[in-house]
């Protein structure tokens, strides 16, 4: 069975608890439950969330060492700021899909740049939590 990691960056632990008009009402636990339900028996899913840049980087290195089959990452605001996260992803050489719940291109100018996107096969932005499902589906076929 393929192993797929799902990484979420800063403040995504607040999902469903604030700003429902942008991010919806489902929590990160709801997302994990929905993904586990869809991919039961099809993929081994490893969920990780951190508000700390270094913790995300350490996790990416560990996933690279473990040679997981795919990575879905929502780097949150680090997407727009972190050269270190980009370097970690480029160095990991893992099939990666970048996901954003909101459409970053409909929002403030500073969200229009993703430093991490060049490390990804594709970016899914604006499909809500469905983006994570689509990303895992793609990685299982890839
Ligand atoms: O749309 C996305 O998924 C983002 O990656 C979310 C980040 C934002 O900085 C990116 O530009 C786009 C923010 C995550 C904050 O999530 C919250 C969720 C609920 C309540 C408060 C924050």
CSV table of N, CA, C and O and ligand atoms in Angstrom, one decimal, residues 9-20 22-24 74-80 99-104 107 110-111 125-126 132, ligand 1:
chain,number,residue,atom,x,y,z
A,9,UNK,N,0.8,23.4,7.6
A,9,UNK,CA,1.6,24.4,8.2
A,9,UNK,C,0.9,25.3,9.2
A,9,UNK,O,-0.2,25.0,9.7
A,10,UNK,N,1.5,26.5,9.5
A,10,UNK,CA,1.0,27.3,10.6
A,10,UNK,C,-0.4,27.8,10.5
A,10,UNK,O,-0.9,28.1,9.4
A,11,UNK,N,-1.1,27.7,11.7
A,11,UNK,CA,-2.4,28.1,11.9
A,11,UNK,C,-3.5,27.2,11.3
A,11,UNK,O,-4.7,27.4,11.6
A,12,UNK,N,-3.1,26.2,10.6
A,12,UNK,CA,-4.1,25.3,10.0
A,12,UNK,C,-4.7,24.4,11.1
A,12,UNK,O,-5.7,23.8,10.9
A,13,UNK,N,-4.1,24.4,12.3
A,13,UNK,CA,-4.7,23.7,13.5
A,13,UNK,C,-6.0,24.5,13.9
A,13,UNK,O,-6.8,24.0,14.7
A,14,UNK,N,-6.2,25.7,13.4
A,14,UNK,CA,-7.3,26.5,13.7
A,14,UNK,C,-8.5,26.3,12.8
A,14,UNK,O,-9.5,27.0,12.9
A,15,UNK,N,-8.3,25.5,11.8
A,15,UNK,CA,-9.3,25.2,10.8
A,15,UNK,C,-10.7,24.9,11.4
A,15,UNK,O,-10.7,24.1,12.4
A,16,UNK,N,-11.7,25.5,10.9
A,16,UNK,CA,-13.0,25.2,11.5
A,16,UNK,C,-13.4,26.0,12.7
A,16,UNK,O,-14.5,26.0,13.2
A,17,UNK,N,-12.4,26.7,13.3
A,17,UNK,CA,-12.5,27.4,14.6
A,17,UNK,C,-12.6,28.9,14.4
A,17,UNK,O,-13.0,29.6,15.3
A,18,UNK,N,-12.1,29.4,13.2
A,18,UNK,CA,-12.1,30.8,12.9
A,18,UNK,C,-12.2,31.0,11.4
A,18,UNK,O,-11.9,30.0,10.6
A,19,UNK,N,-12.6,32.2,11.0
A,19,UNK,CA,-12.6,32.5,9.5
A,19,UNK,C,-13.3,31.4,8.6
A,19,UNK,O,-12.8,31.1,7.6
A,20,UNK,N,-14.5,31.0,9.1
A,20,UNK,CA,-15.2,30.0,8.3
A,20,UNK,C,-15.6,30.5,6.9
A,20,UNK,O,-15.7,29.7,5.9
A,22,UNK,N,-13.7,32.0,4.9
A,22,UNK,CA,-12.5,31.7,3.9
A,22,UNK,C,-12.2,30.2,3.9
A,22,UNK,O,-12.0,29.6,2.9
A,23,UNK,N,-12.2,29.6,5.1
A,23,UNK,CA,-11.7,28.2,5.2
A,23,UNK,C,-12.7,27.1,5.5
A,23,UNK,O,-12.4,25.9,5.5
A,24,UNK,N,-14.0,27.5,5.6
A,24,UNK,CA,-15.0,26.5,5.9
A,24,UNK,C,-15.2,26.2,7.4
A,24,UNK,O,-14.4,26.7,8.2
A,74,UNK,N,0.2,21.7,2.6
A,74,UNK,CA,-0.3,23.1,2.6
A,74,UNK,C,0.6,23.8,3.6
A,74,UNK,O,0.5,23.6,4.9
A,75,UNK,N,1.5,24.5,3.1
A,75,UNK,CA,2.5,25.2,3.9
A,75,UNK,C,2.0,26.4,4.6
A,75,UNK,O,2.8,27.1,5.3
A,76,UNK,N,0.7,26.7,4.4
A,76,UNK,CA,0.1,27.9,5.1
A,76,UNK,C,0.9,29.2,4.6
A,76,UNK,O,1.4,29.2,3.5
A,77,UNK,N,1.1,30.1,5.5
A,77,UNK,CA,1.8,31.3,5.2
A,77,UNK,C,3.3,31.1,4.8
A,77,UNK,O,3.9,32.0,4.1
A,78,UNK,N,3.9,30.0,5.3
A,78,UNK,CA,5.3,29.8,5.0
A,78,UNK,C,5.5,29.6,3.4
A,78,UNK,O,6.6,29.7,2.9
A,79,UNK,N,4.3,29.2,2.8
A,79,UNK,CA,4.4,29.1,1.3
A,79,UNK,C,4.9,30.3,0.7
A,79,UNK,O,5.7,30.3,-0.3
A,80,UNK,N,4.6,31.5,1.2
A,80,UNK,CA,4.9,32.8,0.6
A,80,UNK,C,6.2,33.3,1.1
A,80,UNK,O,6.7,34.4,0.6
A,99,UNK,N,-1.2,22.2,-1.8
A,99,UNK,CA,-2.7,22.5,-1.7
A,99,UNK,C,-2.9,23.7,-0.9
A,99,UNK,O,-2.2,24.0,0.1
A,100,UNK,N,-3.8,24.6,-1.4
A,100,UNK,CA,-4.4,25.7,-0.6
A,100,UNK,C,-5.9,25.6,-0.6
A,100,UNK,O,-6.5,25.4,-1.7
A,101,UNK,N,-6.4,25.8,0.5
A,101,UNK,CA,-7.9,25.7,0.7
A,101,UNK,C,-8.6,26.8,-0.1
A,101,UNK,O,-9.5,26.7,-0.8
A,102,UNK,N,-8.0,28.0,0.1
A,102,UNK,CA,-8.6,29.2,-0.6
A,102,UNK,C,-7.8,29.4,-1.9
A,102,UNK,O,-6.8,28.8,-2.1
A,103,UNK,N,-8.4,30.2,-2.8
A,103,UNK,CA,-7.8,30.5,-4.0
A,103,UNK,C,-6.8,31.7,-3.7
A,103,UNK,O,-7.2,32.8,-3.6
A,104,UNK,N,-5.5,31.4,-3.6
A,104,UNK,CA,-4.5,32.4,-3.2
A,104,UNK,C,-4.5,33.5,-4.2
A,104,UNK,O,-4.1,34.6,-3.9
A,107,UNK,N,-6.8,36.6,-3.5
A,107,UNK,CA,-6.6,37.2,-2.2
A,107,UNK,C,-5.5,38.3,-2.4
A,107,UNK,O,-5.2,38.7,-3.5
A,110,UNK,N,0.4,39.5,-1.7
A,110,UNK,CA,1.5,38.8,-1.1
A,110,UNK,C,1.3,37.3,-1.1
A,110,UNK,O,2.2,36.5,-1.0
A,111,UNK,N,0.0,36.9,-1.3
A,111,UNK,CA,-0.3,35.4,-1.4
A,111,UNK,C,-0.1,34.9,-2.8
A,111,UNK,O,-0.3,33.7,-3.0
A,125,UNK,N,-5.4,25.1,-5.8
A,125,UNK,CA,-5.8,26.2,-4.9
A,125,UNK,C,-7.2,26.7,-5.1
A,125,UNK,O,-7.6,26.9,-6.2
A,126,UNK,N,-8.0,26.7,-4.0
A,126,UNK,CA,-9.3,27.2,-4.1
A,126,UNK,C,-10.4,26.2,-4.1
A,126,UNK,O,-11.6,26.5,-4.2
A,132,UNK,N,-7.3,18.5,-1.0
A,132,UNK,CA,-6.5,17.4,-0.4
A,132,UNK,C,-6.9,16.0,-1.0
A,132,UNK,O,-6.0,15.2,-1.2
B,1,LIG,O1,-5.6,28.8,1.5
B,1,LIG,C1,-4.8,28.2,2.2
B,1,LIG,O2,-4.8,26.9,2.4
B,1,LIG,C2,-3.6,28.9,2.8
B,1,LIG,O3,-2.4,28.1,2.7
B,1,LIG,C3,-4.0,29.1,4.2
B,1,LIG,C4,-2.9,30.0,5.0
B,1,LIG,C5,-2.6,31.3,4.2
B,1,LIG,O4,-1.6,32.0,4.9
B,1,LIG,C6,-2.2,31.0,2.8
B,1,LIG,O5,-2.0,32.2,2.1
B,1,LIG,C7,-3.3,30.2,2.1
B,1,LIG,C8,-3.5,30.4,6.3
B,1,LIG,C9,-3.9,29.3,7.2
B,1,LIG,C10,-4.6,29.8,8.4
B,1,LIG,O6,-5.7,28.9,8.6
B,1,LIG,C11,-6.7,29.3,9.4
B,1,LIG,C12,-7.8,28.5,9.4
B,1,LIG,C13,-8.8,28.8,10.2
B,1,LIG,C14,-8.8,29.9,11.0
B,1,LIG,C15,-7.6,30.7,11.0
B,1,LIG,C16,-6.6,30.4,10.2
